[in-house]
Tab-separated table of C-alpha atoms and ligand atoms in Angstrom:
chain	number	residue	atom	x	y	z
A	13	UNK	CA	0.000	0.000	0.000
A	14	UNK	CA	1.254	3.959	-0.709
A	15	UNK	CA	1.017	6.283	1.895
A	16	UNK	CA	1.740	9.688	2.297
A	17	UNK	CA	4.343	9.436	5.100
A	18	UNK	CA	4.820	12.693	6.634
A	19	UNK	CA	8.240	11.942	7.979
A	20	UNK	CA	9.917	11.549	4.299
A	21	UNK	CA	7.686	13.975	3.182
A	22	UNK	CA	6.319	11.388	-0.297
A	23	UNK	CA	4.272	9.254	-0.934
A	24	UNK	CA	5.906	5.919	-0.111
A	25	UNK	CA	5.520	1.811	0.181
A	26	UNK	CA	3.703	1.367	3.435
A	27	UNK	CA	6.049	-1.441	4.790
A	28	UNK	CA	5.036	-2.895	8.651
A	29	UNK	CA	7.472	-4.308	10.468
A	30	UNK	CA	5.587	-7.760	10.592
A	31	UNK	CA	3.829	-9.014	7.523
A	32	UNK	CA	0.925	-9.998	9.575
A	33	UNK	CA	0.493	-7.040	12.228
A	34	UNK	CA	-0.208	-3.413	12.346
A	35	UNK	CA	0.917	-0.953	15.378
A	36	UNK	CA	-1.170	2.132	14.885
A	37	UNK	CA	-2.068	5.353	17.121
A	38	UNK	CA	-4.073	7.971	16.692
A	39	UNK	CA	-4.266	11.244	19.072
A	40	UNK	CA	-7.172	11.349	20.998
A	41	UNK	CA	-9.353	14.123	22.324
A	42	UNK	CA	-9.159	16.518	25.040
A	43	UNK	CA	-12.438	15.929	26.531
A	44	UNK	CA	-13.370	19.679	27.126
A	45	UNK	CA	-15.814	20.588	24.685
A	46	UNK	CA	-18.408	18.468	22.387
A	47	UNK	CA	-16.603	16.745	19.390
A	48	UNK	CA	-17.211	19.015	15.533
A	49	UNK	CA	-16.255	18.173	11.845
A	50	UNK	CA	-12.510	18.218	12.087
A	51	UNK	CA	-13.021	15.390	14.843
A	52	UNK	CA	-15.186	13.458	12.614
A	53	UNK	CA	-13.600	13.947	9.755
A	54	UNK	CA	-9.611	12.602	11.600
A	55	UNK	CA	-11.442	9.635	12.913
A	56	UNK	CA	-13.428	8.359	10.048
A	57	UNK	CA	-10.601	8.768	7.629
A	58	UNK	CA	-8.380	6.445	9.982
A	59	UNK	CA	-11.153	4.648	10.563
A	60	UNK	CA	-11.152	3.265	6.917
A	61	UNK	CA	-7.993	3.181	7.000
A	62	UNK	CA	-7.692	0.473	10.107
A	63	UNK	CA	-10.927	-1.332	8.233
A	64	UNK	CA	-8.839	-1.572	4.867
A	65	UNK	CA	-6.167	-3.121	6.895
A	66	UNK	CA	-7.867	-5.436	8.432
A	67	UNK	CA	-9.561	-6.476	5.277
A	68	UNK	CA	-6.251	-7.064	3.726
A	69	UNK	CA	-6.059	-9.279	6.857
A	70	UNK	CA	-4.057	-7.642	9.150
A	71	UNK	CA	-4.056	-7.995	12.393
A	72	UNK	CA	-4.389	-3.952	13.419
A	73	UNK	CA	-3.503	-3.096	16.976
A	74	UNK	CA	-4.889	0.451	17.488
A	75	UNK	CA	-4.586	2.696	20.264
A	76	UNK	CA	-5.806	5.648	21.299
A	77	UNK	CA	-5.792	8.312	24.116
A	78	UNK	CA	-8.021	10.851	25.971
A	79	UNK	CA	-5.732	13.551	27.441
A	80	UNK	CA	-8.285	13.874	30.778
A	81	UNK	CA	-5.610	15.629	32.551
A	82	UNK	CA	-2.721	17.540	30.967
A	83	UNK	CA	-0.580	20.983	31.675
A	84	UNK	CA	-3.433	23.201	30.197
A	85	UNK	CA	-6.204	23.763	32.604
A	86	UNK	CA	-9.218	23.138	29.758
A	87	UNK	CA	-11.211	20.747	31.667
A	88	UNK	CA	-10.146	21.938	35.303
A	89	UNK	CA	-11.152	25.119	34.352
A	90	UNK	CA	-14.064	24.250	32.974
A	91	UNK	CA	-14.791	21.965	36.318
A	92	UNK	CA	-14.656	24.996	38.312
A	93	UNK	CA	-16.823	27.164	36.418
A	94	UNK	CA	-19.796	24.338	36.311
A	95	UNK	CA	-18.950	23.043	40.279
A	96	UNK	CA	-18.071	19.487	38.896
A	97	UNK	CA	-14.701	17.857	39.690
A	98	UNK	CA	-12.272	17.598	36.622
A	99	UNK	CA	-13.146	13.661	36.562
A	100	UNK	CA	-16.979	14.229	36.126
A	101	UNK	CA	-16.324	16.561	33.241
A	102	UNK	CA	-13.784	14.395	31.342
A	103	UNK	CA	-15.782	11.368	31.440
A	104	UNK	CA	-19.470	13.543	30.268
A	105	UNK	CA	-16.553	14.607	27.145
A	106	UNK	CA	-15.454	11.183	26.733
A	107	UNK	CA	-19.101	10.006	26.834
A	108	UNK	CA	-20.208	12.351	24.502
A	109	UNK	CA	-17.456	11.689	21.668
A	110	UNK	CA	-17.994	7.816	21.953
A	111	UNK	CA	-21.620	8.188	21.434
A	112	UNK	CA	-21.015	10.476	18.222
A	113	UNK	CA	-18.337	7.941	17.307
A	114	UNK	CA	-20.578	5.524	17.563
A	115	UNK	CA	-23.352	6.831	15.359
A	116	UNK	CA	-20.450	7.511	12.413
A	117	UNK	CA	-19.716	3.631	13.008
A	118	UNK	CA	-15.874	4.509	13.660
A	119	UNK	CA	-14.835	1.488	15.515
A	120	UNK	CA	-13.541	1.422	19.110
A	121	UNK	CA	-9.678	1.583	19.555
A	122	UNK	CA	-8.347	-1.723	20.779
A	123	UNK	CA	-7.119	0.149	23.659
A	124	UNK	CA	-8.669	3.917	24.728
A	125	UNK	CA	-6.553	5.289	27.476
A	126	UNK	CA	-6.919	7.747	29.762
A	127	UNK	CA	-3.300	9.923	30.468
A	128	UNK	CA	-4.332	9.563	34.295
A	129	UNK	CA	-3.440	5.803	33.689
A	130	UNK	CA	0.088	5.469	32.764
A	131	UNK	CA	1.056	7.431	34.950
A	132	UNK	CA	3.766	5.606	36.516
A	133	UNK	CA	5.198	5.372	33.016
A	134	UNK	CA	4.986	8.755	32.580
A	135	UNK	CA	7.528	9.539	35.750
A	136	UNK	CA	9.180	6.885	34.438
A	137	UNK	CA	10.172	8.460	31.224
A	138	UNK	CA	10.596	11.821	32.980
A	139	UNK	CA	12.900	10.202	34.729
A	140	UNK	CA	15.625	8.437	32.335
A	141	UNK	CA	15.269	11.992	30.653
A	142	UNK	CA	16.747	14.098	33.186
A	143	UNK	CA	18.901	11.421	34.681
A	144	UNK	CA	20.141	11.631	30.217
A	145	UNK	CA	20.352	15.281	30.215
A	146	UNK	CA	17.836	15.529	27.791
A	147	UNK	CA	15.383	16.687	30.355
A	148	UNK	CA	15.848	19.318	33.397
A	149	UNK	CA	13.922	20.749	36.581
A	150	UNK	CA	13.154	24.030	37.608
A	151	UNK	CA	11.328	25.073	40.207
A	152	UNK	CA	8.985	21.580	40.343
A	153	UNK	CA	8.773	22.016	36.049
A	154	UNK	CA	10.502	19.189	34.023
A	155	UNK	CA	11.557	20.455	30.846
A	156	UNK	CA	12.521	18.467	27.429
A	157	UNK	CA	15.850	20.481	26.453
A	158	UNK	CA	15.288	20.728	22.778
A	159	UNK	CA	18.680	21.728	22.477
A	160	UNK	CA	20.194	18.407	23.384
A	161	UNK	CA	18.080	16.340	20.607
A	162	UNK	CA	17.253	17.233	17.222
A	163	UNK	CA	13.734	17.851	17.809
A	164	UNK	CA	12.243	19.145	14.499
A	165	UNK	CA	12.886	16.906	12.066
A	166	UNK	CA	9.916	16.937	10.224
A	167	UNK	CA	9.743	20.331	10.352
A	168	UNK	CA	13.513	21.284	9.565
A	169	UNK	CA	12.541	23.649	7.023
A	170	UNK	CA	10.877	26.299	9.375
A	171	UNK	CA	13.357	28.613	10.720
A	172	UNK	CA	13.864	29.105	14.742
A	173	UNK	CA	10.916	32.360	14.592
A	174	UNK	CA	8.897	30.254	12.677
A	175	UNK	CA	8.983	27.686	15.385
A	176	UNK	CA	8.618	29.918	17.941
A	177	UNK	CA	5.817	31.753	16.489
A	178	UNK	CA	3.660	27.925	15.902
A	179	UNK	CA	4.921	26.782	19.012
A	180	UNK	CA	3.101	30.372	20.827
A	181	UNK	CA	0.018	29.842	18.654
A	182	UNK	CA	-0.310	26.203	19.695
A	183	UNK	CA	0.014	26.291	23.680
A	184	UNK	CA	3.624	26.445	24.389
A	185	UNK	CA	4.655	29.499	26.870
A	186	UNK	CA	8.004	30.356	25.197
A	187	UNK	CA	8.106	33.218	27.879
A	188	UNK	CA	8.382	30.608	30.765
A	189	UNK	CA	11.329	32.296	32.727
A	190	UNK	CA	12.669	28.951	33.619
A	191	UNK	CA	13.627	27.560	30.467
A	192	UNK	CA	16.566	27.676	29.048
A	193	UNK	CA	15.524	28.121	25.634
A	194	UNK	CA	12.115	29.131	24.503
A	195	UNK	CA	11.081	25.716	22.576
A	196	UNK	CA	11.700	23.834	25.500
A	197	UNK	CA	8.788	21.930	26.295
A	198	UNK	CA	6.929	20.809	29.748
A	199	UNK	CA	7.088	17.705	30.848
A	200	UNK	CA	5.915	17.687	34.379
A	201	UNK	CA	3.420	20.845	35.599
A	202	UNK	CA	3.375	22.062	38.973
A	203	UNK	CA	0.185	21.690	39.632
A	204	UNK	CA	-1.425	24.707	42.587
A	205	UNK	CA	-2.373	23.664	45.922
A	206	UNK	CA	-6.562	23.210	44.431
A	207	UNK	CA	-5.736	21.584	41.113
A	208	UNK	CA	-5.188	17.854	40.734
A	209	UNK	CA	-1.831	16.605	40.724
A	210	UNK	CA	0.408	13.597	41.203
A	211	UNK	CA	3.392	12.612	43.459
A	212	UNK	CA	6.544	12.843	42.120
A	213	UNK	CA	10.577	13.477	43.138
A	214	UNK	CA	10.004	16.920	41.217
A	215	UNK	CA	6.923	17.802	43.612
A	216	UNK	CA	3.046	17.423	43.021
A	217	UNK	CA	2.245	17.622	39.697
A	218	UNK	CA	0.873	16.912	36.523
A	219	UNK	CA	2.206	15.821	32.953
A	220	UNK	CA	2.450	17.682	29.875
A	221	UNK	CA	0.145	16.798	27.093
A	222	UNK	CA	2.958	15.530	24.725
A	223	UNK	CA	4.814	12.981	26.870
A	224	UNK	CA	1.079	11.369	27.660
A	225	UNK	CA	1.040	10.072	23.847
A	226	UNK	CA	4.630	8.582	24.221
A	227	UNK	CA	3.938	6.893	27.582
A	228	UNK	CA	0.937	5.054	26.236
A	229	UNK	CA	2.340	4.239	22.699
A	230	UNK	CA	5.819	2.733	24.284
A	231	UNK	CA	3.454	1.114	27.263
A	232	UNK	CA	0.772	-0.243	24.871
A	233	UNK	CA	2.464	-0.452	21.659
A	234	UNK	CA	6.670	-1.028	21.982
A	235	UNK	CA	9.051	1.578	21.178
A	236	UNK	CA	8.723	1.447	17.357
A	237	UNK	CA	5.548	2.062	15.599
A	238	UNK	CA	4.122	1.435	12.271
A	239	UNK	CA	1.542	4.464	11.808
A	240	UNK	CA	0.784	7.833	14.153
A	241	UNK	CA	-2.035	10.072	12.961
A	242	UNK	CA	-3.690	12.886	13.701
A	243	UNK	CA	-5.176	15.985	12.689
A	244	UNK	CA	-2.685	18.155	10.604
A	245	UNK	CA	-2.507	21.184	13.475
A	246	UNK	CA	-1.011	18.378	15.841
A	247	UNK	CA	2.509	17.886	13.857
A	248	UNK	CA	4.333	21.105	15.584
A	249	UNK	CA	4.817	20.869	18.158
A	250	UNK	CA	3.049	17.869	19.701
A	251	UNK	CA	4.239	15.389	17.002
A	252	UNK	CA	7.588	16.631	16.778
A	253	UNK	CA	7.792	16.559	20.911
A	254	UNK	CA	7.219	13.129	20.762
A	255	UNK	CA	9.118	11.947	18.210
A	256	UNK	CA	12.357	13.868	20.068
A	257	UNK	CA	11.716	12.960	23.367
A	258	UNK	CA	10.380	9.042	22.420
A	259	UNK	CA	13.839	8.448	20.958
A	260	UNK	CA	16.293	10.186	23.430
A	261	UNK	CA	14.376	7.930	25.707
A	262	UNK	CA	14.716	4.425	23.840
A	263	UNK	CA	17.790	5.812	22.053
A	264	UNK	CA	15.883	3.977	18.993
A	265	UNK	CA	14.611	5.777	16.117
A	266	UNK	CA	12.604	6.379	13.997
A	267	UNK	CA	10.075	6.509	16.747
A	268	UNK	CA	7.192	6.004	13.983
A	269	UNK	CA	7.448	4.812	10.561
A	270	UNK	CA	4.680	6.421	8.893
A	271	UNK	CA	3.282	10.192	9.967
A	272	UNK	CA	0.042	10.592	8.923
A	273	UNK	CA	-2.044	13.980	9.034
A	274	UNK	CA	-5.590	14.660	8.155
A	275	UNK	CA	-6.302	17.856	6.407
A	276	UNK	CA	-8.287	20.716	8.745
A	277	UNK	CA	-11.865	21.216	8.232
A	278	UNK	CA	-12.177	24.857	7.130
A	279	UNK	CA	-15.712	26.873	7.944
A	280	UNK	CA	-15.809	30.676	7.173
A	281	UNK	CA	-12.739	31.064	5.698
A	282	UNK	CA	-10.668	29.793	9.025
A	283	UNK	CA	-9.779	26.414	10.404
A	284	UNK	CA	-13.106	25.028	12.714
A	285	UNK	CA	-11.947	25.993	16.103
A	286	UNK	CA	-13.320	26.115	19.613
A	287	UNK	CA	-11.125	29.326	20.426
A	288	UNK	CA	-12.511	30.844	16.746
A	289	UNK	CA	-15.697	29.675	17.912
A	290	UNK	CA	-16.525	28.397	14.218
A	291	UNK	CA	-17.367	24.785	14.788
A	292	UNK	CA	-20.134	22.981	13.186
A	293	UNK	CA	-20.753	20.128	15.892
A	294	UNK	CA	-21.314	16.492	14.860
A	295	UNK	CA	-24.574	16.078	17.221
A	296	UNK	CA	-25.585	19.345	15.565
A	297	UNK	CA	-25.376	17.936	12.013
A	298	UNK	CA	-26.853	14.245	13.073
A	299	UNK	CA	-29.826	16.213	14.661
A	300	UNK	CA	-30.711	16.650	10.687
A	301	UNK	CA	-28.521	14.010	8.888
A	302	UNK	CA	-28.105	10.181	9.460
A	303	UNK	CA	-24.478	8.714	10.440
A	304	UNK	CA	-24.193	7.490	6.747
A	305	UNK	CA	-25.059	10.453	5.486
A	306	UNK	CA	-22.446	12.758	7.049
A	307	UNK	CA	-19.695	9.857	6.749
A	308	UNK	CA	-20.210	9.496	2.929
A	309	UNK	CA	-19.834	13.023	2.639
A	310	UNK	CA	-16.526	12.680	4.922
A	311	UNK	CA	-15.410	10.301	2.455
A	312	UNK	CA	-15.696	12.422	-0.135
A	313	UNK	CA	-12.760	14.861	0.423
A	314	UNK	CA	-9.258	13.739	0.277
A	315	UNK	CA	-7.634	12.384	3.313
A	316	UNK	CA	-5.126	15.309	3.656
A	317	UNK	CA	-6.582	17.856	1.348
A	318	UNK	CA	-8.374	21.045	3.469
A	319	UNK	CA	-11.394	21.594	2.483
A	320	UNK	CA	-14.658	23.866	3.218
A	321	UNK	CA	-17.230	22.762	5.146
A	322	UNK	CA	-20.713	23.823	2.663
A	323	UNK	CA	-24.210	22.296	3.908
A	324	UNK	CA	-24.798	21.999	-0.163
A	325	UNK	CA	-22.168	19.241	-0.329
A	326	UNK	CA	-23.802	17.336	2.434
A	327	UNK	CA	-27.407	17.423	1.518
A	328	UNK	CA	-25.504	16.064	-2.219
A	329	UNK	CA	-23.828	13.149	-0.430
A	330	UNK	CA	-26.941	12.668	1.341
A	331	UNK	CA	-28.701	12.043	-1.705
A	332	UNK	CA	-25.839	9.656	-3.350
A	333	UNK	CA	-26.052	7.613	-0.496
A	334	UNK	CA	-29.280	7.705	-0.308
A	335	UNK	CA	-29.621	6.304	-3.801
A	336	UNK	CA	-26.890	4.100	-3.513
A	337	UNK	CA	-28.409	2.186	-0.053
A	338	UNK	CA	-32.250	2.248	-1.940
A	339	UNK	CA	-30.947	0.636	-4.940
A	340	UNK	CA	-29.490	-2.281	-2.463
A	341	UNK	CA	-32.616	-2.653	-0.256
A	342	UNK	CA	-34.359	-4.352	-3.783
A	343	UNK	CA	-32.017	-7.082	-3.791
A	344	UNK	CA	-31.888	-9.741	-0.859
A	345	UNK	CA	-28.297	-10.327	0.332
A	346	UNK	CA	-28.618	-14.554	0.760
A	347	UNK	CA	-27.002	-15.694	-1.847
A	348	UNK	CA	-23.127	-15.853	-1.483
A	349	UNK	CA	-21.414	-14.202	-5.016
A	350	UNK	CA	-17.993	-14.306	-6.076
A	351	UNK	CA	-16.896	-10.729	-7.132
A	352	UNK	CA	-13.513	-9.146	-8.033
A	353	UNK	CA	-12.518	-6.106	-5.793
A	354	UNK	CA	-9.475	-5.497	-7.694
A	355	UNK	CA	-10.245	-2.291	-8.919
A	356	UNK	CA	-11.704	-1.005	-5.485
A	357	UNK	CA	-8.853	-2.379	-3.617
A	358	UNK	CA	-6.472	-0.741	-6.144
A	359	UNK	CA	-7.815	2.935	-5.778
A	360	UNK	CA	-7.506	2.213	-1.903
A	361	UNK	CA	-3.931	1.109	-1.814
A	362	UNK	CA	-3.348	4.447	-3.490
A	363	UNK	CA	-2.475	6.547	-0.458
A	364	UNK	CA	-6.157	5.847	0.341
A	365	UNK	CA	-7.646	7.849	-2.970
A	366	UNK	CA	-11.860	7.921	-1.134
A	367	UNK	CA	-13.041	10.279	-3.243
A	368	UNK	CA	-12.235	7.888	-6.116
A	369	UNK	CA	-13.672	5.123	-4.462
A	370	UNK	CA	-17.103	6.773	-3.972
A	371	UNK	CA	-16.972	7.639	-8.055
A	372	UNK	CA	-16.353	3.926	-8.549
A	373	UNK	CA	-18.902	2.873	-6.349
A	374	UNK	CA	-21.289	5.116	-7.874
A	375	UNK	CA	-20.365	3.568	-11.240
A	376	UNK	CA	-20.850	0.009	-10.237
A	377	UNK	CA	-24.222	0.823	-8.968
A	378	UNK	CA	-25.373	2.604	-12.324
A	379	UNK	CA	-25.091	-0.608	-13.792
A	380	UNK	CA	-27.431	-2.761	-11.608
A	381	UNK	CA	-30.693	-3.302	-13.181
A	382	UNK	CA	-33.975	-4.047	-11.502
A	383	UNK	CA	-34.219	-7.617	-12.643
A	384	UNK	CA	-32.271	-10.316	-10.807
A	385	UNK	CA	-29.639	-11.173	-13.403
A	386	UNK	CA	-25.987	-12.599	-12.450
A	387	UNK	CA	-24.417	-8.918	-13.191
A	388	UNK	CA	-26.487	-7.007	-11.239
A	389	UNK	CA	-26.259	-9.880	-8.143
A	390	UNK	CA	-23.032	-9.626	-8.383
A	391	UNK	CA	-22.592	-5.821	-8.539
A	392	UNK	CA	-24.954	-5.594	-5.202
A	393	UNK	CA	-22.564	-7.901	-4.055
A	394	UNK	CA	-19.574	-5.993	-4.851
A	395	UNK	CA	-21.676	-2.286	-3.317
A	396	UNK	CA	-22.217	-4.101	-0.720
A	397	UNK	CA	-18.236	-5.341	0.096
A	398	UNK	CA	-16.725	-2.246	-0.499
A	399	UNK	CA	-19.355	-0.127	1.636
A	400	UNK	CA	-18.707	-2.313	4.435
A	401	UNK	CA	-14.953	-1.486	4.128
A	402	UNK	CA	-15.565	2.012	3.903
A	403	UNK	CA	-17.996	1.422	7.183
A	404	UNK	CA	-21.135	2.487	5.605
A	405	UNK	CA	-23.937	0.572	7.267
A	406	UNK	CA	-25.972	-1.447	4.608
B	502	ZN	ZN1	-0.938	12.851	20.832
């Protein structure tokens, strides 16, 4: 299979390091808010993706984590304002995203994992770090030394302001007096005498948001992995923190074979963001389209190509489907056929081409007839197979 493989920045031969199993991750929520587009839109794309895999018969481990505690104060805050503890607030988030998961019929991780369990390997981590050098502590902070490691090597083509500038944008407080250079990253927050926090030889505390992802991908998955995804805004710095601070801590590398981003969701001319307050929310959407619906007009865009969210598209795809899933509902599904899914299979394997896929589907249903003959049998047949792969419910 071809995949676009962030790290060698081409499209390249997607080659696991077992021929019969898949390590995968894919970065979870921050359960603060109720899940939108982009969300849908990241976990239905890798959800075909692990679905595809499987039906090439591998044996896809996939992981994924909820960041219910982290050095941003998102969901504590947000426990304070509402008089809920930070617990009862992650787990309504959590809730909530499952249930819209659910309805888009993106299958459950293997393992979903909290941050606030691996903790232990967490502080472990933190640990060999600054006993390494490549990690130091100030004033209770731990602090990845991005000076020590080669940090941005996906990125390598931004200059130091450009980093700096992303890394502000994105959550990183390059003012923090106690680092010794501004890119530095947290490891381990103080946390204030009211908000949560964890023993540790630093102090009470909690962990930074990008050394969770590490700690459950080299506790749940080993230290080398065959796929990370994401959404395209988590690259710089969260992917590039854990790639640097993964491998100065197994001195193995590379961390991840194949980096994979989805594209951002645009609305309104910017990216759909809580803090732009421009989201169009999944439950929102399902209040007025089916599951199907909204995940056959998911499938329609690219895999890493931004596009505009437009209701117009979506009452389209709502119709195509639509079409497509009436068309089916004449034929009865007992029979077994024998079909080819060469051609399907081949647009797939092609850095995952979905947009293609729908046209060919569409194409293969134009050509089944009413009347019960072998070639329209076996053209349900074939609908019917590559739906499932693409996790439309028939
Ligand atoms: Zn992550």
């Amino acid at each position: 299979m071809k995949l676009y493989n962030a790290r060698t920045r081409s499209v390249e031969e997607f080659l696991p390091q077992s021929k019969k199993s898949i390590t995968m991750y894919v970065c979870g929520i921050t359960p603060n808010n109720a899940a939108h587009l982009g969300h849908a839109f990241t976990y239905v794309s890798f959800d075909v993706l692990i679905r595809f895999l499987r039906y090439l018969d591998y044996n896809v481990k996939y992981v994924q984590n909820v960041t219910d505690i982290n050095d941003s104060d998102d969901v504590i805050k947000q426990a304070n304002e509402t008089h809920k503890t930070w617990q009862e607030v992650a787990t309504y988030w959590t809730n909530d995203y499952l249930q819209y998961m659910d309805e888009l019929n993106v299958q459950r991780p293997n393992d979903f994992i909290k941050a606030t369990h691996v903790m232990p390997k967490i502080l472990e981590i933190i640990g060999k770090l600054v006993e390494t050098n490549y990690a130091y502590e100030k004033n209770g902070f731990v602090y990845f030394d991005t000076q020590k490691h080669k940090v941005y090597g996906i990125l390598d083509h931004f200059s130091d302001r450009e980093l700096l500038l992303l890394s502000k944008e994105r959550g990183n407080n390059t003012q923090d007096l106690n680092k010794k250079h501004p890119l530095d990253f947290v490891l381990w927050f103080k946390s204030q005498h009211n908000e949560p926090s964890w023993p540790s030889r630093y102090g009470p505390g909690r962990p930074g948001w990008h050394i969770e992802c590490s700690a459950i991908i080299l506790q749940y998955l080993g230290n080398q992995i065959d796929i990370h995804g994401g959404g395209r805004d988590l690259l710089f710095p969260h992917h590039e923190s854990e790639i640097a601070q993964s491998e100065a801590y197994t001195n193995n590398a590379p961390f991840v074979n194949v980096w994979m981003h989805t594209a951002m969701v645009m609305y309104k001319g910017d990216k759909m963001s809580k803090s732009l307050g421009n989201l169009i929310l999944i439950k929102d959407v399902l209040q007025k389209y089916t599951g199907n619906q909204l995940r056959w007009y998911l499938l329609s865009k690219k895999y890493r190509n931004e596009f505009a969210y437009q209701e117009e598209d979506l009452e389209k795809a709502a119709l195509e489907i639509n079409t497509i899933l009436s068309i089916l509902s004449k034929f009865s599904t007992k029979k077994a056929v024998a079909i080819n899914r060469h051609d399907f299979d081949q647009i797939l394997l092609n850095d995952l081409n979905l947009p293609l896929a729908l046209e060919y589907i569409k194409t293969i249903c134009s050509r089944i007839t009413d009347s019960n003959t072998t070639e329209s049998l076996t053209n349900v047949a074939l609908v019917k197979s590559c739906l499932e792969t693409l996790g439309i419910v028939v």
